[in-house]
Amino acid sequence: MPLHPLIRRLEDLGYCSQTVQAAFRTLLNQRDCHAEDVCDSEENVNSLLDIILGVQQEDNEHSEDEDGAATCDVSGSSGEDEDSDEASSSHGDDDYDSDITGGGNYGEDEDWHAQAQESTDDDLVMVPQTTVRRKTNSGKAPQGPARRRSTDMGSHQQVGIAAFATANAGGNGGAPAWMAPPTAEEIESVQSGRVEALLEFANRRVFGNDGFRPNQLEVMKTSLSGRDVFVLMPTGGGKSLCYQLPAVVSPGITVVVCPLLSLLQDQVRALCSQSGGGVPATFLSSQQTQDEVISVLRELRKERPSCKLLYLTPEALVKGNRIKDLLDRLHQRGRLARFVIDEAHCVSTWGHDFRPDYAQLGILKERYQRVPIMALTATATEEVKKDILRKLSIDRTATIFKTSFHRPNLDFIVYDKPTGNTADGKPADMEMLVAHITQKGVNTSGIVYCLSREDCEDVARYLNDSGIRAAHYHAGMTPKQRTQVQNKWRDGEVAVVVATIAFGMGIDKANVRYVIHFSLSKSLEGYFQEAGRAGRDGLPSECVIYSAPKKDGNRLSFMIHQGGKGNRDAAMRHLQEMVEYCNARRRCRHQILLQYFADNSLTAGCGNRCDNCNNRNNRGWSYMENGQELGPPRLPPWMPLLEDPEGGRVNGAKRGGRTAGGGAGQKRPAPAGTADINTGFQTAASLMQAGASKRPAQGKSRPFGFQTAATLHNNATANAASSGGVQGSGLHAARAQQRPTQPSGFVTVTGGGSYGNAHVTSDASAIMGKSADAARNPFMRLGAGSSSTNDQAGAITESSGAPGRRSNAAIMAANAAIVRAAAAGCVLGDSGVPRKPVISARAHAMQAASARLRRQQQAMAQQEAAAVKASRPAAPSSSLLIEDL
Ligand SMILES: Nc1ncnc2c1ncn2[C@@H]1O[C@H](COP(=O)(O)OP(=O)(O)OP(=O)(O)O)[C@@H](O)[C@H]1O
């Protein structure tokens, strides 16, 4: 008799024929119909699958009855005596997981390792989820035959697809499929296309995914073949699925070692609430109540526990005798499917997040030789990788999977962190952060990383005071407080989390658009992991460091030397690498990061997705001086007035007045008087006021200090007025526009006071040769306008490049330079000492022409006077004057 198409389809998916046929009979019984009445539809496939997968549940319910314990009842009031005794003996006995603290490696106050210091909080205690019921799509518990397992394939040799089917269909009578070392046939069997089909099916049904990400399938298949696996995958790459899916489809329990209690709780919660009906998972921790622990232990001691994944902290595993005992029992019964070491970089003393208890995990191979291990991490250099493999004793056996670390949707940028205060007394770095986040959008989801808990609280407060919804997060808070922050952030109630690195591992929010490091990370590995929280949905996102290597570096190295544990030399080396990354001005940042992880996958450029490539390719900045990487301050384009850390007292003096305009990158002596007048990072408004208050008496030259573009702009009018320009000579402006190469300074100087502003604008257009650009960019316009009305400012423009001949980018840079110079309170670099600008030949020519003009004006005035006297009309002066120039 031909097989019903439905049965064939499920067999094709990898289910054993007998299981499917039994399920099919159940379906017919339920519907009270004949086989020919059941069509080959998706809905019916699902119904059959529900019945198949439901068998396990029924079996569990049955074994609960047998055991006399309802495992969902955390009070565990009725249980086996044996369990109860054991459980009660565990009361107050914290020999398992007695210490969830990871210790602070490098400083008590910092969160480097304090993430693991989880204080008790009742609200956070997870209800064990071992008996999360699978629901059908309709929400009802699946119906199905209670004892189908006797008909399932039971031979322990039938690993692979049959094993999955039997596992899901109610077990195989306890046959320890994984106890026997896999034969070549078995390996081949599980690597066949049928395994793939089953994994695809379970991926869709249980996890709701349409497909696999790079390497996921290969990792799963290798692990299912019984081999040890080492997985290197970037943050957000999908490491969890690599072990969760094999756990679902293979018999027995997958034990997952996870460094953080909060992370482990999140994982269990997420698994239990999978849309496909939930994956039975649980955890053991010292944070659970005695009853909860009893309940979990009882469940795990059953002949066939329903639980597929058991999460543990490393401390629990290596220190807890009770846990070891539990694992021994599971092992003896052949129920240990595999060990998973999540965040495996914690194993290595060379890694950035070493945990002593992780280093003890080598006991797993010693004790449970044939249980495969899967180690996963997002950050490991070659050195760290080797160390992990060796410490876990899988260096000879593990298959290594390495997925490219390249994150093409991330922009890696370093800005120089400003020092000092703004003119109105606000901290310049905070103001820059506020402007940065505002520019991103105050509701846009982001993370700001700080070095210490105190910094987090200060920054979060400042952001809130500035109208940005922010919350701090660090290991000094109770678990409840941290969960609240995390939830608010997840739900969009809070836009920005300001955190120590306690906020990191396991944060799975897709739409984080920026990660700003307000202080350096302690290593590139750590940085890459923290920054990798951005853009997990694949959309463009920014990873920015506010770099103050000296200050942060000192703080970090102090912490390293204060710290008791860990490898100090390695820590210092990591810090040095971090500093070098920040200081790099030429090399592509994506390349630096990838090469750090020995990843050569990025052969082409990053597509200008880092500041260095962008500056080089789009702005023509070379940053090389005498073989050294140097260059202008790295400043955010969205905040020109706060963008020059060299304008600050400290930085300006330290770096010695490199040209603000940057193109040439020439070193100049620091302008005299900088230290007196510089407050750096002054707002336009305050600078304008300062400029106004310092304005000298009419006819005297204007001070350079404290002039913003706006001030200079105003001065243009004043200059024009005081220069004795010919009243009513609107033609000046018109002529200037007609002659774009016309040196603009003189046009404006000779312009009438009443329309000096107009001259500034039009002349700026003329200088640029592109009025549209000038109109679009107020700084460009004002900068150039200023220069046109002021010899000194003119010198700035000159030194920033030749007007009219530069590219847009150069013009932008030059004008930003003017603004920065003004903001810094003096003219930097090229114009030399304030009031004694370096005036180019061209500017000298302009001055000479100006003087000539004035003489002509005087002559004209005399002529006019004579003409009036002679009752003749005055000659039109302006056209003559313009032509003379
Ligand atoms: N095959 C897939 N299809 C669709 N989504 C997937 C797939 N694999 C994983 N994901 C999703 O990608 C996101 C990131 O996965 P996961 O948390 O496992 O990353 P990770 O590699 O563990 O990252 P991290 O190192 O940051 O913890 C999750 O939301 C997960 O559901």
XYZ file of C-alpha atoms and ligand atoms in Angstrom, residues 203 209-213 216 233-241 343 378 506-508 529 533 536, ligand 1:
55
model
C 15.149 25.874 13.257
C 14.158 31.245 11.792
C 14.028 30.999 8.023
C 17.585 29.830 7.558
C 21.046 29.633 8.989
C 23.758 32.206 9.287
C 25.836 27.734 12.026
C 31.826 34.119 15.635
C 31.366 37.875 15.975
C 28.942 39.409 18.425
C 25.437 38.959 17.181
C 26.595 36.247 14.789
C 24.216 33.688 16.254
C 26.363 31.572 18.533
C 23.535 30.609 20.855
C 21.637 28.815 18.139
C 32.040 33.173 26.280
C 33.218 36.368 19.869
C 24.235 38.753 26.329
C 22.706 42.112 25.513
C 20.677 41.250 22.471
C 32.851 42.991 21.950
C 26.438 45.597 20.549
C 22.948 43.732 15.349
N 19.749 31.675 11.756
C 19.238 32.751 12.292
N 18.233 33.385 11.686
C 17.692 34.493 12.218
N 18.087 35.038 13.381
C 19.099 34.452 14.028
C 19.720 33.289 13.528
N 20.686 32.943 14.388
C 20.661 33.835 15.378
N 19.717 34.744 15.167
C 19.387 35.909 15.982
O 20.523 36.750 16.044
C 20.585 37.407 17.289
C 21.963 37.247 17.874
O 22.172 35.904 18.175
P 22.989 35.480 19.457
O 22.477 36.165 20.679
O 23.052 34.011 19.488
O 24.379 36.084 19.059
P 25.745 35.789 19.720
O 26.654 35.362 18.647
O 25.580 34.880 20.885
O 26.143 37.235 20.153
P 26.876 37.701 21.480
O 28.289 37.286 21.375
O 26.728 39.164 21.401
O 26.153 37.125 22.636
C 19.503 36.781 18.154
O 18.420 37.678 18.202
C 19.115 35.538 17.431
O 17.759 35.212 17.609
